[in-house]
Short mmCIF file of C-alpha atoms and ligand atoms in Angstrom, two decimals:
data_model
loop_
_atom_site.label_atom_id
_atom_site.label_comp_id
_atom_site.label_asym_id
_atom_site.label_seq_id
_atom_site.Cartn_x
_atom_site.Cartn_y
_atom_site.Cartn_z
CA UNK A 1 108.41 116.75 127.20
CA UNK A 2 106.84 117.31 130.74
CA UNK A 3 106.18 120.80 131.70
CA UNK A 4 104.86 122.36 135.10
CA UNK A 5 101.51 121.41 135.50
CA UNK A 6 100.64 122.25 139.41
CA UNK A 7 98.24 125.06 139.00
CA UNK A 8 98.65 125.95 142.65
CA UNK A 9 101.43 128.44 141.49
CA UNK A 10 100.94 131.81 140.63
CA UNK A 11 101.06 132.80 136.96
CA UNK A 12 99.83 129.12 136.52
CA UNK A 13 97.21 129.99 133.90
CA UNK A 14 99.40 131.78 131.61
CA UNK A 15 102.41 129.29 132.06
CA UNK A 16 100.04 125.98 131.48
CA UNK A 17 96.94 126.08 129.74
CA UNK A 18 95.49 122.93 131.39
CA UNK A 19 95.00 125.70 134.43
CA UNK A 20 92.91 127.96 132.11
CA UNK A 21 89.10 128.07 134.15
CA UNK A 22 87.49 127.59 130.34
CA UNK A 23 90.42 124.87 129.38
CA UNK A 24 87.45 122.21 128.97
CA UNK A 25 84.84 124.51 128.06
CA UNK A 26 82.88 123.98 124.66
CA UNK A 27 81.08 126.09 122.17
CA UNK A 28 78.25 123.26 122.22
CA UNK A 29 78.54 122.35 125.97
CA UNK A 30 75.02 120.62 125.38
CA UNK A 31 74.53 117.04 126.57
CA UNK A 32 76.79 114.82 123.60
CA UNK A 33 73.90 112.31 123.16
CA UNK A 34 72.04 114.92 121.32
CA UNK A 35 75.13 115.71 118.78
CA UNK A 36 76.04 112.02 118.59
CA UNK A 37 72.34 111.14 117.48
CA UNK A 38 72.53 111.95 114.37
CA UNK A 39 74.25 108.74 112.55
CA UNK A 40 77.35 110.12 110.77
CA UNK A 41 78.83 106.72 108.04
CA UNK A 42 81.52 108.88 107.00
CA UNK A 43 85.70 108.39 107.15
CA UNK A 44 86.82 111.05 110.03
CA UNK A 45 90.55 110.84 108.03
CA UNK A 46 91.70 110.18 104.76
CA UNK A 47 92.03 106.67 103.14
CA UNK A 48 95.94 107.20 103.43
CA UNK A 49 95.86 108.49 107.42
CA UNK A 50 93.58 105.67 107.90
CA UNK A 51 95.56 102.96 106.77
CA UNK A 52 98.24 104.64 108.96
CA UNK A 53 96.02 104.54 111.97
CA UNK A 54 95.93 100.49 110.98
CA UNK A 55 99.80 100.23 110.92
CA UNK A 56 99.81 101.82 114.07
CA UNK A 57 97.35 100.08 115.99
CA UNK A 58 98.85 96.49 114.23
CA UNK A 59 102.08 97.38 115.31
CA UNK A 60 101.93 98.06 118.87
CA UNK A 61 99.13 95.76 120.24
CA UNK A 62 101.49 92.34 120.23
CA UNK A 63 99.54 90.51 122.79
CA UNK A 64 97.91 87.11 121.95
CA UNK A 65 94.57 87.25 120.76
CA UNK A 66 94.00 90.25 122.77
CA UNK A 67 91.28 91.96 124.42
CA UNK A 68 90.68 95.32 123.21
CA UNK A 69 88.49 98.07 124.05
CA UNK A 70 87.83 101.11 121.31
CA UNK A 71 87.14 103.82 123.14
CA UNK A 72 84.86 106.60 121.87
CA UNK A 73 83.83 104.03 119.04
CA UNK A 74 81.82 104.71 115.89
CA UNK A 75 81.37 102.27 112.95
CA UNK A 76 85.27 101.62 112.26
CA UNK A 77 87.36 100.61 115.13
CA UNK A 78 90.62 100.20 112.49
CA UNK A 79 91.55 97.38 113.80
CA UNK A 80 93.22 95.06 111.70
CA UNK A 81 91.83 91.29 111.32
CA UNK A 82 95.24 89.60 111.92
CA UNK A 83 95.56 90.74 115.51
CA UNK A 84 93.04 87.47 116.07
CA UNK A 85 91.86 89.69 118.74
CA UNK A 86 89.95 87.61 121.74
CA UNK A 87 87.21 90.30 122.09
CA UNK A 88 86.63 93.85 120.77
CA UNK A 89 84.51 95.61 123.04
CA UNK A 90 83.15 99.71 121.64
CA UNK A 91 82.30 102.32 124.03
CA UNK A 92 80.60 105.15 122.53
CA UNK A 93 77.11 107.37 121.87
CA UNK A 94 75.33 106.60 118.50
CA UNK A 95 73.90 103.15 118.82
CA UNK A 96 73.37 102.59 115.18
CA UNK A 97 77.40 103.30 113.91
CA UNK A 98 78.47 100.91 117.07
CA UNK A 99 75.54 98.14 116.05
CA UNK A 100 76.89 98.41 112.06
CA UNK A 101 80.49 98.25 113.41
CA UNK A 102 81.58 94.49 112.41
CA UNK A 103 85.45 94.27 114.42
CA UNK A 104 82.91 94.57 117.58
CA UNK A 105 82.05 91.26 119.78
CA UNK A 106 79.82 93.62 121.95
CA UNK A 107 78.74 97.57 122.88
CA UNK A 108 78.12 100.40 125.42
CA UNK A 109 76.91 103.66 124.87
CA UNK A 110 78.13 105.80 128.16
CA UNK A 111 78.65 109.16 128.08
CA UNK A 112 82.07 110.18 129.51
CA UNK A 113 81.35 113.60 129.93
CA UNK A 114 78.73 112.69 132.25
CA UNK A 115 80.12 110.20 134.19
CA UNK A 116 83.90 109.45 132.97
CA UNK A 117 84.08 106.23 134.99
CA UNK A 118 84.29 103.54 132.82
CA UNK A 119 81.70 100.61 132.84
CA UNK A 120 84.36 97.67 132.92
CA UNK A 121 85.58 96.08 135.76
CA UNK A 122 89.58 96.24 136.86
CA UNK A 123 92.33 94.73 134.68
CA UNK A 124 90.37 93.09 131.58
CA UNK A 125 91.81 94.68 129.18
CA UNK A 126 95.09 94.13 127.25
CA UNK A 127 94.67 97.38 125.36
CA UNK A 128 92.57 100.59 125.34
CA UNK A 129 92.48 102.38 121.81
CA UNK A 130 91.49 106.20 121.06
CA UNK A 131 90.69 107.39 118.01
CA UNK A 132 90.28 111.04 116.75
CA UNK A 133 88.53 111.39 120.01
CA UNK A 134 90.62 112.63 122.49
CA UNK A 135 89.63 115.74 121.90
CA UNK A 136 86.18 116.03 123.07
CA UNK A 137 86.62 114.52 126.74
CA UNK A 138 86.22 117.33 128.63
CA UNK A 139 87.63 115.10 131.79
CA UNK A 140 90.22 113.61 130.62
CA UNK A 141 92.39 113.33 132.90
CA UNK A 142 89.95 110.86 135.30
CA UNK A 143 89.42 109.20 131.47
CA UNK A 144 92.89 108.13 131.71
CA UNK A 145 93.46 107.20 134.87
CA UNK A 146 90.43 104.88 134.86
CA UNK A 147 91.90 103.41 131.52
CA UNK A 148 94.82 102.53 133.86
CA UNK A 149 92.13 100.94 136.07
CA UNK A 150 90.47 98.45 133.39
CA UNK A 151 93.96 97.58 131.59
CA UNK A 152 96.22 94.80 132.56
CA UNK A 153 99.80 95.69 134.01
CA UNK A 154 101.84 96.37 130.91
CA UNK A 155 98.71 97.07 129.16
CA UNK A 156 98.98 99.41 126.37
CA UNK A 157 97.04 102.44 125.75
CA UNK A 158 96.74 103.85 122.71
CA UNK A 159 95.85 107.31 121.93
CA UNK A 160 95.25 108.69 117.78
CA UNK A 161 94.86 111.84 116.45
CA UNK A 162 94.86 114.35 113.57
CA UNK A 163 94.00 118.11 112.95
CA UNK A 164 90.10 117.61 112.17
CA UNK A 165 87.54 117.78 114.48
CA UNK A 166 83.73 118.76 115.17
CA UNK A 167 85.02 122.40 116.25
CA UNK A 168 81.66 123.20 118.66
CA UNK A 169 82.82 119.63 120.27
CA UNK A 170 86.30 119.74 120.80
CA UNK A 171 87.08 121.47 124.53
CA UNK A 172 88.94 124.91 124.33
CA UNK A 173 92.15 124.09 125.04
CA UNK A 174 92.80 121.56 122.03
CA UNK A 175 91.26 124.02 119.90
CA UNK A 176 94.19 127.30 121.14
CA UNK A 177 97.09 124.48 120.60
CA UNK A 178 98.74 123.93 117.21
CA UNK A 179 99.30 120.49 116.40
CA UNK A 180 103.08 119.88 118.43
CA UNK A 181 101.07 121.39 121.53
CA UNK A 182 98.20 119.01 121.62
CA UNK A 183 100.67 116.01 121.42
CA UNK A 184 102.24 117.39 124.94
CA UNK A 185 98.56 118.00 126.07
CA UNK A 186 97.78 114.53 125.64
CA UNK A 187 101.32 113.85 126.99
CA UNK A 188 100.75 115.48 130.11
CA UNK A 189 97.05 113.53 130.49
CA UNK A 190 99.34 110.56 130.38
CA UNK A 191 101.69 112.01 133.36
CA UNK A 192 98.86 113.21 135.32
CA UNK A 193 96.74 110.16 135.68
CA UNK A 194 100.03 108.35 137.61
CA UNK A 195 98.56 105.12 135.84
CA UNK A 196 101.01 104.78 133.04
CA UNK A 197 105.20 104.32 132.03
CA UNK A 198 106.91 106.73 130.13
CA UNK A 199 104.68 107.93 126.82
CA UNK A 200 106.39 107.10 123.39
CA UNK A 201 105.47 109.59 120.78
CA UNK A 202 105.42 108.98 116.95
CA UNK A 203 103.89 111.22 113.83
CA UNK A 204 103.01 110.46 110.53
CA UNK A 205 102.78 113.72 108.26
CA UNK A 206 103.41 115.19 104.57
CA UNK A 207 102.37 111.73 103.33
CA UNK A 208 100.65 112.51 99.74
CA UNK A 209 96.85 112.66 99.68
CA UNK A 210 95.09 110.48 97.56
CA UNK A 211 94.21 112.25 93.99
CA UNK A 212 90.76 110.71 94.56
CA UNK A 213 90.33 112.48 98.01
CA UNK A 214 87.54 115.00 98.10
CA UNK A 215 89.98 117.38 99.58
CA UNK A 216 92.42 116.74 97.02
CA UNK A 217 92.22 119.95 95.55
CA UNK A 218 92.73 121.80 99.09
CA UNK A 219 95.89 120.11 100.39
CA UNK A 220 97.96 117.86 98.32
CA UNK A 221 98.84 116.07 101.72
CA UNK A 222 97.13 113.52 103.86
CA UNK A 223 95.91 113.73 107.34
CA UNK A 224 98.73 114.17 109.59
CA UNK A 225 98.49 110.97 112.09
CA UNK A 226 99.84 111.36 115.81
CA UNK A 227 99.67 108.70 118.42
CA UNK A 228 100.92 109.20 121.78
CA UNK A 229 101.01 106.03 124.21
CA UNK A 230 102.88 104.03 127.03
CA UNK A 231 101.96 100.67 129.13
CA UNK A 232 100.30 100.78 131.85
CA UNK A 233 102.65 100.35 135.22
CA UNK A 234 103.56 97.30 136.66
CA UNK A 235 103.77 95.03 133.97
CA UNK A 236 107.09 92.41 133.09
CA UNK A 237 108.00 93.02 129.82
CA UNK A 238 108.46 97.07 130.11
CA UNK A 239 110.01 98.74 127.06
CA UNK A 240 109.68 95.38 124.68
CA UNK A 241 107.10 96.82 122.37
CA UNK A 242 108.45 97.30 119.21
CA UNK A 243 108.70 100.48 117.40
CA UNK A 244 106.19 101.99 114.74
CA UNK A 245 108.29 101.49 111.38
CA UNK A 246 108.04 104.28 109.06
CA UNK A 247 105.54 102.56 106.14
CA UNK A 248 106.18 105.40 103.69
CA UNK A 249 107.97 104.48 100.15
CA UNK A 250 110.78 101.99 100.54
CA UNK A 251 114.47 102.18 101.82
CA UNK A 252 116.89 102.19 99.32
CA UNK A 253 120.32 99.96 99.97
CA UNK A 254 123.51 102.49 100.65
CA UNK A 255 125.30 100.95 98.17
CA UNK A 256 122.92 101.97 94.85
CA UNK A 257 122.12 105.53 97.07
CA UNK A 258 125.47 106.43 97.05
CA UNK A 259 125.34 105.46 93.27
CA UNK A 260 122.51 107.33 92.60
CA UNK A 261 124.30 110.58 94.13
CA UNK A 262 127.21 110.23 92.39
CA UNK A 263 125.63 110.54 89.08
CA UNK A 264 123.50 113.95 90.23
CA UNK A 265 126.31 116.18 88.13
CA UNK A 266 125.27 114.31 85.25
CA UNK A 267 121.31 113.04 85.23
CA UNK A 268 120.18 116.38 87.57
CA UNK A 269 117.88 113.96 88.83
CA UNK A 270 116.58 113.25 92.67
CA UNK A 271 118.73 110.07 93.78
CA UNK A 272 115.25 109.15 96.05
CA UNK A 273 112.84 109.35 93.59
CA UNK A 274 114.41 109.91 90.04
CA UNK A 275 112.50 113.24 89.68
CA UNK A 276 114.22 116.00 88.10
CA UNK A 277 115.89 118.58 90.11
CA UNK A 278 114.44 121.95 89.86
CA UNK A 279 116.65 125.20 89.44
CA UNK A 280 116.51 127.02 92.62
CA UNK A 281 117.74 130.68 93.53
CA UNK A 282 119.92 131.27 96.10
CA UNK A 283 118.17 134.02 98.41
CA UNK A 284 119.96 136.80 99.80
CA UNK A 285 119.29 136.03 103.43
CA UNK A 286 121.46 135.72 106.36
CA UNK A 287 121.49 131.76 106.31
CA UNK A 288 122.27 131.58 102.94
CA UNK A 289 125.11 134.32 103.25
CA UNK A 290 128.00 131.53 103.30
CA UNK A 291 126.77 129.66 100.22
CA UNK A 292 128.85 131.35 97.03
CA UNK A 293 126.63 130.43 94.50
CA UNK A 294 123.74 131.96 93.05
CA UNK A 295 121.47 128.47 92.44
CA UNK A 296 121.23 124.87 94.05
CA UNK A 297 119.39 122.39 92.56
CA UNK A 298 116.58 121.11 94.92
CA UNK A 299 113.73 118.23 94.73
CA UNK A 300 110.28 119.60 94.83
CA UNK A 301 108.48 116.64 94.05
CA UNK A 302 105.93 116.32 97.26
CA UNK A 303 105.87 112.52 97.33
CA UNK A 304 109.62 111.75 97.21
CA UNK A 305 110.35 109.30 100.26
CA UNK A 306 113.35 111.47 100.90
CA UNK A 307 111.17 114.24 102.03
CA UNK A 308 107.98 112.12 103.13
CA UNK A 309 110.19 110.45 105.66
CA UNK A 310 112.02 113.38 106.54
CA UNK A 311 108.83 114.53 108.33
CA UNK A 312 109.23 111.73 110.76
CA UNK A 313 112.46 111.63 111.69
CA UNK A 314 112.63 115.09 112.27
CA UNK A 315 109.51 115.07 114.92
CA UNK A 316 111.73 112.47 116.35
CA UNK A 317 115.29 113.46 116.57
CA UNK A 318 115.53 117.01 115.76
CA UNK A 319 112.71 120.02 115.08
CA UNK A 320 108.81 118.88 115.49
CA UNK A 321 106.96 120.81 112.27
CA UNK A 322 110.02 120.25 109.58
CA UNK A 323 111.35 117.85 107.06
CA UNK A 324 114.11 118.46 104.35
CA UNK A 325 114.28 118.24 100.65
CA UNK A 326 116.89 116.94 98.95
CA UNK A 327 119.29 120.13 97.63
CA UNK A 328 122.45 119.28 95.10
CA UNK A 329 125.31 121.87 95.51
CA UNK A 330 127.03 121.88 91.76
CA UNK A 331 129.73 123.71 93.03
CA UNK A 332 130.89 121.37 95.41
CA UNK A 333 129.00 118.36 93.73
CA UNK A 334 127.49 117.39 96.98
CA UNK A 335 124.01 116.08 97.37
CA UNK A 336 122.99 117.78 101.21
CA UNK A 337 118.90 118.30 102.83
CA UNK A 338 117.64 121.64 103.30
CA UNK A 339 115.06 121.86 105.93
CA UNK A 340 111.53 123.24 105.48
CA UNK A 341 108.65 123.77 107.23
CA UNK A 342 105.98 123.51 104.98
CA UNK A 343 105.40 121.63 101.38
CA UNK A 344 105.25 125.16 99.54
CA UNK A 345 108.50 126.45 101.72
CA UNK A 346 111.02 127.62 99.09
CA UNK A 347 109.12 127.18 95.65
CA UNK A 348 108.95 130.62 95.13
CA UNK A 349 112.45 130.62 94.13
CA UNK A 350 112.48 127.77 91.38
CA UNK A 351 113.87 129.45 88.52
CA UNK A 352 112.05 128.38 85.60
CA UNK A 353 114.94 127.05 82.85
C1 SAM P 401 85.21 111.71 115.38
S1 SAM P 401 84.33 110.34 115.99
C2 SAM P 401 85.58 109.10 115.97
C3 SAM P 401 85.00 107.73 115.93
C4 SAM P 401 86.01 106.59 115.89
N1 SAM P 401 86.83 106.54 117.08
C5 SAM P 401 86.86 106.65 114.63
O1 SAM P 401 88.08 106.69 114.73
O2 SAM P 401 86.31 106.62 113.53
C6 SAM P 401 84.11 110.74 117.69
C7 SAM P 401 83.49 109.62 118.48
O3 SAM P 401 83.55 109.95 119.87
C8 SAM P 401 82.40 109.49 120.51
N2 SAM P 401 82.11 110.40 121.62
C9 SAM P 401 82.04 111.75 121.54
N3 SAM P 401 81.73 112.28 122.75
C10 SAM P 401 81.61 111.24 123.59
C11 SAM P 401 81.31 111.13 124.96
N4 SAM P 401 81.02 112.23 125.70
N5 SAM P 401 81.29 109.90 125.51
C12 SAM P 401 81.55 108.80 124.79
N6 SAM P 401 81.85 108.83 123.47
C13 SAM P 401 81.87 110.04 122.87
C14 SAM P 401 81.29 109.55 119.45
O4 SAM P 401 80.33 108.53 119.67
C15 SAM P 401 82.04 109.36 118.15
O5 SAM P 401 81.91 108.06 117.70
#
């Protein structure tokens, strides 16, 4: 995951973009206070990537009534009541969203763009969390390093996002990356603030979006959720954090899978998710050229768990940007996934029967 990132070398700007002159530049480079003024009691993700970014946060933070700062705060710090945290502490700009927020004990508004030292003395804090906010320090590499500062050794710290933003806010570079980019941006603010372990990277995407969602009828998927984070150095118990658990649909036993795929031939139905198979064309292509026949059977339905999860595992053992659906071969009777890139990859050749 780490790439060069001396800009001393020649060719530096083109080969790492964190060398670009305008990398932090903004469209609005205006003082933040003035576009943070305006109170703004809305969700910055959907109710389904939001109860993600709870999962997340409840997962990882296992300290003992812990002390917690939300940094870049606004009126929800999604953090879950049963971490029995100690004290919640917000850092952010609009006074009103941080006085309404109820997980916090107490408040600062501080600009970090101004000044990105943090108001806190050293080693008070058990974790640091970041949500949907990375993307408008335009300092963030002396950001992270002075989270290393105020955490604990072995402190975590935690940083969320998604693909929306206030575009005039966000700095340049986050705005030219796609979405696999800015999770090795943020990876590489990690590396170069020498505060921090290893970073552990996870993704949540091709979840289904609520039908209620006011975007519903845009994208039929939620809010892609990343989170990239590592412990501060120096702590005892490096590496015993447990892993986020995929919370998507539920994991069926092998025993009534390998039922379920043995009576495809028969039912035609998705051994995941009991949907119906659709009727799919072979396409003349050069990775389809070794399949003899001219249709597969293939699960389109969006919200199968087969798919939903593929998403994940994908990001984290093979090809960031995929998932597979579940494809039935009735020549060879064999139940296999075919990878896609997108939630409309491949529909085009259903064949209608
Ligand atoms: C998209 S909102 C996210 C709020 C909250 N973290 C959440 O997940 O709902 C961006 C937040 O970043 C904070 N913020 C933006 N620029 C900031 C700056 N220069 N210094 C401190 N906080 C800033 C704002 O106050 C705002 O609450």
């Amino acid at each position: 995951m780490a790439r060069t990132t001396s800009c001393s070398t020649e060719h530096a700007a083109e080969l790492n973009p964190l060398c670009r002159e305008d990398a932090f530049s903004r469209v609005d480079d205006s003082n933040d206070n003035a576009f943070y003024e305006t109170d703004r009691f809305v969700n910055h993700l959907d109710s389904v990537a939001l109860s993600t970014v709870e999962h997340i946060i409840s997962s990882l933070i296992t300290e003992k009534n812990p002390v917690i700062l939300d940094l870049m705060a606004g009126w929800d710090s999604h953090i879950p009541d049963d971490l029995a945290a100690s004290e919640i502490v917000g850092l952010g700009l609009n006074e009103n969203e941080l006085k309404q927020n109820k997980q916090l004990n107490r408040h600062v508004i501080h600009d970090l763009n101004q000044d990105p030292r943090l108001p806190f003395p050293d080693a008070g804090f058990d974790a640091v969390v970041n949500t949907a906010s990375v993307d408008y320090m335009t300092r963030p590499v002396t950001v992270f390093e002075e989270v290393g500062r105020i955490l604990k050794p072995g402190g975590l710290f935690l940083v969320i996002f998604s693909n929306r933003m206030f575009p005039q806010k966000a700095v340049k570079v986050w705005q030219d990356s796609d979405e696999n980019e800015r999770v090795i941006l943020v990876n590489d603010f990690f590396e170069l603030s020498g505060a921090f372990e290893d970073t552990i990277r996870f993704a949540s995407k091709g979840k289904p979006r609520p039908k209620d969602d006011k975007y519903a009828a845009q994208t039929p998927v939620s809010d892609p959720v990343y989170a990239v984070y590592a412990e501060k150095k120096g702590g005892t118990s490096k590496g015993k954090r447990p892993a986020i658990r995929n919370d998507y649909g539920e994991t069926m036993a092998k025993e009534l899978l390998k039922k379920k795929e043995a009576a495809v031939k028969r039912t035609l139905r998705c051994p995941h998710c009991d949907e119906k198979l659709k009727k799919w064309e072979v396409p003349d292509n050069p990775f389809c050229q070794t399949w003899d026949n001219d249709f597969m059977y293939i699960c389109f339905n969006d919200a199968c768990s087969y798919f939903v999860r593929g998403w994940d595992r994908m990001y984290r053992e093979i090809n960031q940007g995929m998932s597979y659906r579940l494809m039935y071969n009735p020549e060879k009777d064999r139940c296999m996934p075919i990878p896609v890139p997108t939630h409309l990859a491949l529909k085009d050749g259903i064949i209608e029967d």
